[in-house]
Amino acid sequence: MSELLTYRGVVYPWQCDHMGHMNVMRYMSKFDEAAWNVFAEIGVTQAYIKASSRGMAAVQINISYKRELMAGETIDIGSRLLEVRDKLIRFSHEMRTDGETAAIAELTAVHLDRAARKSCAFEPAIRAKADAMLAQSTTA
């Protein structure tokens, strides 16, 4: 599996701005939903967050806009891991419509101790899932 389908949806008219295309804040919203699917895939689920007082925090996001999206267009986002370290994960999202790339986001996030409000190492099981996912991303 080189890419994981992390989002599928549609552009609604209320997500468009006065110029008629999907507003940039909506791109970020959809990329954020995709990110939580990446996190869940490696084991950072809502249950894990509640039980461990851990979480994830974005520290850098870069978005490249390739094409406008209009109301009614269906979109999907495919995600792949780019890097995994003790406390950090980096991945990319590619947003597409009709097979055409609309935007690409690269996101860096850290594993967070929510009580201390500081980054901390991933649990071994989460790190192992992330490493396995990264290996699949780089070999395909």
mmCIF file of C-alpha atoms in Angstrom, residues 3-137:
data_model
loop_
_atom_site.group_PDB
_atom_site.id
_atom_site.type_symbol
_atom_site.label_atom_id
_atom_site.label_comp_id
_atom_site.label_asym_id
_atom_site.label_seq_id
_atom_site.Cartn_x
_atom_site.Cartn_y
_atom_site.Cartn_z
ATOM 1 C CA GLU A 3 -1.100 5.435 -0.375
ATOM 2 C CA LEU A 4 -3.961 5.347 2.106
ATOM 3 C CA LEU A 5 -7.371 6.774 1.199
ATOM 4 C CA THR A 6 -7.986 9.135 4.122
ATOM 5 C CA TYR A 7 -10.856 11.321 2.936
ATOM 6 C CA ARG A 8 -13.688 11.267 0.433
ATOM 7 C CA GLY A 9 -16.258 14.032 0.116
ATOM 8 C CA VAL A 10 -17.802 16.765 -1.950
ATOM 9 C CA VAL A 11 -17.441 20.529 -2.250
ATOM 10 C CA TYR A 12 -20.646 22.165 -1.028
ATOM 11 C CA PRO A 13 -21.761 25.637 -2.161
ATOM 12 C CA TRP A 14 -21.436 26.974 1.395
ATOM 13 C CA GLN A 15 -17.724 26.005 1.312
ATOM 14 C CA CYS A 16 -17.087 28.364 -1.600
ATOM 15 C CA ASP A 17 -16.060 31.989 -1.353
ATOM 16 C CA HIS A 18 -17.180 35.114 -3.215
ATOM 17 C CA MET A 19 -15.022 34.077 -6.191
ATOM 18 C CA GLY A 20 -16.965 30.829 -6.611
ATOM 19 C CA HIS A 21 -14.310 28.299 -5.653
ATOM 20 C CA MET A 22 -13.685 26.340 -2.461
ATOM 21 C CA ASN A 23 -12.192 28.677 0.128
ATOM 22 C CA VAL A 24 -8.666 27.959 1.400
ATOM 23 C CA MET A 25 -9.942 27.343 4.927
ATOM 24 C CA ARG A 26 -11.996 24.433 3.557
ATOM 25 C CA TYR A 27 -8.919 22.831 2.010
ATOM 26 C CA MET A 28 -7.294 22.917 5.431
ATOM 27 C CA SER A 29 -10.406 21.460 7.061
ATOM 28 C CA LYS A 30 -10.453 18.512 4.664
ATOM 29 C CA PHE A 31 -6.703 17.961 5.049
ATOM 30 C CA ASP A 32 -7.194 17.996 8.841
ATOM 31 C CA GLU A 33 -9.849 15.270 8.598
ATOM 32 C CA ALA A 34 -7.479 13.222 6.449
ATOM 33 C CA ALA A 35 -4.705 13.703 9.023
ATOM 34 C CA TRP A 36 -6.821 12.209 11.797
ATOM 35 C CA ASN A 37 -7.386 9.156 9.611
ATOM 36 C CA VAL A 38 -3.601 8.818 9.237
ATOM 37 C CA PHE A 39 -3.212 9.076 13.010
ATOM 38 C CA ALA A 40 -5.946 6.477 13.597
ATOM 39 C CA GLU A 41 -4.238 4.131 11.136
ATOM 40 C CA ILE A 42 -1.101 4.079 13.310
ATOM 41 C CA GLY A 43 -3.082 3.756 16.559
ATOM 42 C CA VAL A 44 -3.561 7.353 17.694
ATOM 43 C CA THR A 45 -7.315 6.936 18.031
ATOM 44 C CA GLN A 46 -9.805 8.806 20.192
ATOM 45 C CA ALA A 47 -9.740 5.913 22.694
ATOM 46 C CA TYR A 48 -5.931 6.088 22.862
ATOM 47 C CA ILE A 49 -6.002 9.867 23.318
ATOM 48 C CA LYS A 50 -8.481 9.631 26.197
ATOM 49 C CA ALA A 51 -6.792 6.686 27.923
ATOM 50 C CA SER A 52 -3.193 7.910 27.651
ATOM 51 C CA SER A 53 -3.492 11.700 27.907
ATOM 52 C CA ARG A 54 -1.507 11.815 24.684
ATOM 53 C CA GLY A 55 -2.337 13.452 21.380
ATOM 54 C CA MET A 56 -0.952 14.995 18.213
ATOM 55 C CA ALA A 57 -0.086 18.582 17.363
ATOM 56 C CA ALA A 58 0.669 19.996 13.930
ATOM 57 C CA VAL A 59 3.866 22.022 13.906
ATOM 58 C CA GLN A 60 4.184 22.755 10.179
ATOM 59 C CA ILE A 61 1.884 22.567 7.173
ATOM 60 C CA ASN A 62 2.752 23.494 3.595
ATOM 61 C CA ILE A 63 -0.002 23.523 0.969
ATOM 62 C CA SER A 64 0.404 23.816 -2.794
ATOM 63 C CA TYR A 65 -2.773 24.687 -4.680
ATOM 64 C CA LYS A 66 -2.847 23.169 -8.167
ATOM 65 C CA ARG A 67 -6.409 23.728 -9.371
ATOM 66 C CA GLU A 68 -9.624 25.364 -8.237
ATOM 67 C CA LEU A 69 -12.400 23.241 -6.791
ATOM 68 C CA MET A 70 -15.989 24.211 -7.464
ATOM 69 C CA ALA A 71 -19.289 23.368 -5.774
ATOM 70 C CA GLY A 72 -20.460 19.868 -6.598
ATOM 71 C CA GLU A 73 -17.031 18.393 -7.325
ATOM 72 C CA THR A 74 -16.237 15.177 -5.517
ATOM 73 C CA ILE A 75 -12.815 14.861 -3.971
ATOM 74 C CA ASP A 76 -10.623 12.236 -2.393
ATOM 75 C CA ILE A 77 -7.418 12.533 -0.435
ATOM 76 C CA GLY A 78 -4.650 9.973 -0.520
ATOM 77 C CA SER A 79 -1.993 10.124 2.178
ATOM 78 C CA ARG A 80 1.449 8.620 2.599
ATOM 79 C CA LEU A 81 4.058 8.742 5.308
ATOM 80 C CA LEU A 82 7.327 10.499 4.506
ATOM 81 C CA GLU A 83 9.226 10.251 7.800
ATOM 82 C CA VAL A 84 8.849 8.811 11.297
ATOM 83 C CA ARG A 85 11.046 9.730 14.264
ATOM 84 C CA ASP A 86 10.719 9.140 18.026
ATOM 85 C CA LYS A 87 8.333 12.066 18.589
ATOM 86 C CA LEU A 88 7.556 13.228 15.054
ATOM 87 C CA ILE A 89 5.698 12.109 11.962
ATOM 88 C CA ARG A 90 5.701 13.738 8.542
ATOM 89 C CA PHE A 91 3.272 12.867 5.776
ATOM 90 C CA SER A 92 1.742 14.178 2.582
ATOM 91 C CA HIS A 93 -1.830 14.450 1.373
ATOM 92 C CA GLU A 94 -2.862 14.665 -2.261
ATOM 93 C CA MET A 95 -6.362 16.037 -2.872
ATOM 94 C CA ARG A 96 -7.838 14.980 -6.206
ATOM 95 C CA THR A 97 -10.977 15.412 -8.256
ATOM 96 C CA ASP A 98 -11.647 13.225 -11.287
ATOM 97 C CA GLY A 99 -8.070 11.935 -11.039
ATOM 98 C CA GLU A 100 -6.618 15.451 -11.271
ATOM 99 C CA THR A 101 -4.535 16.887 -8.419
ATOM 100 C CA ALA A 102 -6.201 19.913 -6.821
ATOM 101 C CA ALA A 103 -3.826 20.458 -3.895
ATOM 102 C CA ILE A 104 -0.939 18.839 -2.056
ATOM 103 C CA ALA A 105 -0.245 19.296 1.650
ATOM 104 C CA GLU A 106 2.809 18.236 3.581
ATOM 105 C CA LEU A 107 2.309 18.088 7.322
ATOM 106 C CA THR A 108 4.665 17.629 10.253
ATOM 107 C CA ALA A 109 3.150 16.662 13.599
ATOM 108 C CA VAL A 110 4.512 15.736 17.010
ATOM 109 C CA HIS A 111 3.252 13.225 19.541
ATOM 110 C CA LEU A 112 2.194 15.229 22.568
ATOM 111 C CA ASP A 113 1.902 14.645 26.306
ATOM 112 C CA ARG A 114 -1.284 16.639 26.820
ATOM 113 C CA ALA A 115 -0.784 17.090 30.573
ATOM 114 C CA ALA A 116 2.792 18.376 30.292
ATOM 115 C CA ARG A 117 2.055 20.149 26.975
ATOM 116 C CA LYS A 118 5.342 18.831 25.568
ATOM 117 C CA SER A 119 6.306 16.439 22.812
ATOM 118 C CA CYS A 120 7.010 12.857 23.843
ATOM 119 C CA ALA A 121 8.045 9.594 22.211
ATOM 120 C CA PHE A 122 5.459 7.451 20.453
ATOM 121 C CA GLU A 123 4.406 4.296 22.303
ATOM 122 C CA PRO A 124 6.274 1.252 20.899
ATOM 123 C CA ALA A 125 3.140 -0.225 19.270
ATOM 124 C CA ILE A 126 2.321 3.071 17.554
ATOM 125 C CA ARG A 127 5.909 3.528 16.406
ATOM 126 C CA ALA A 128 5.913 -0.020 14.988
ATOM 127 C CA LYS A 129 2.697 0.631 13.005
ATOM 128 C CA ALA A 130 4.063 3.927 11.720
ATOM 129 C CA ASP A 131 7.366 2.338 10.713
ATOM 130 C CA ALA A 132 5.520 -0.443 8.875
ATOM 131 C CA MET A 133 3.322 2.090 7.095
ATOM 132 C CA LEU A 134 6.389 4.150 6.152
ATOM 133 C CA ALA A 135 8.107 1.046 4.747
ATOM 134 C CA GLN A 136 5.031 0.367 2.572
ATOM 135 C CA SER A 137 4.967 3.994 1.419
#
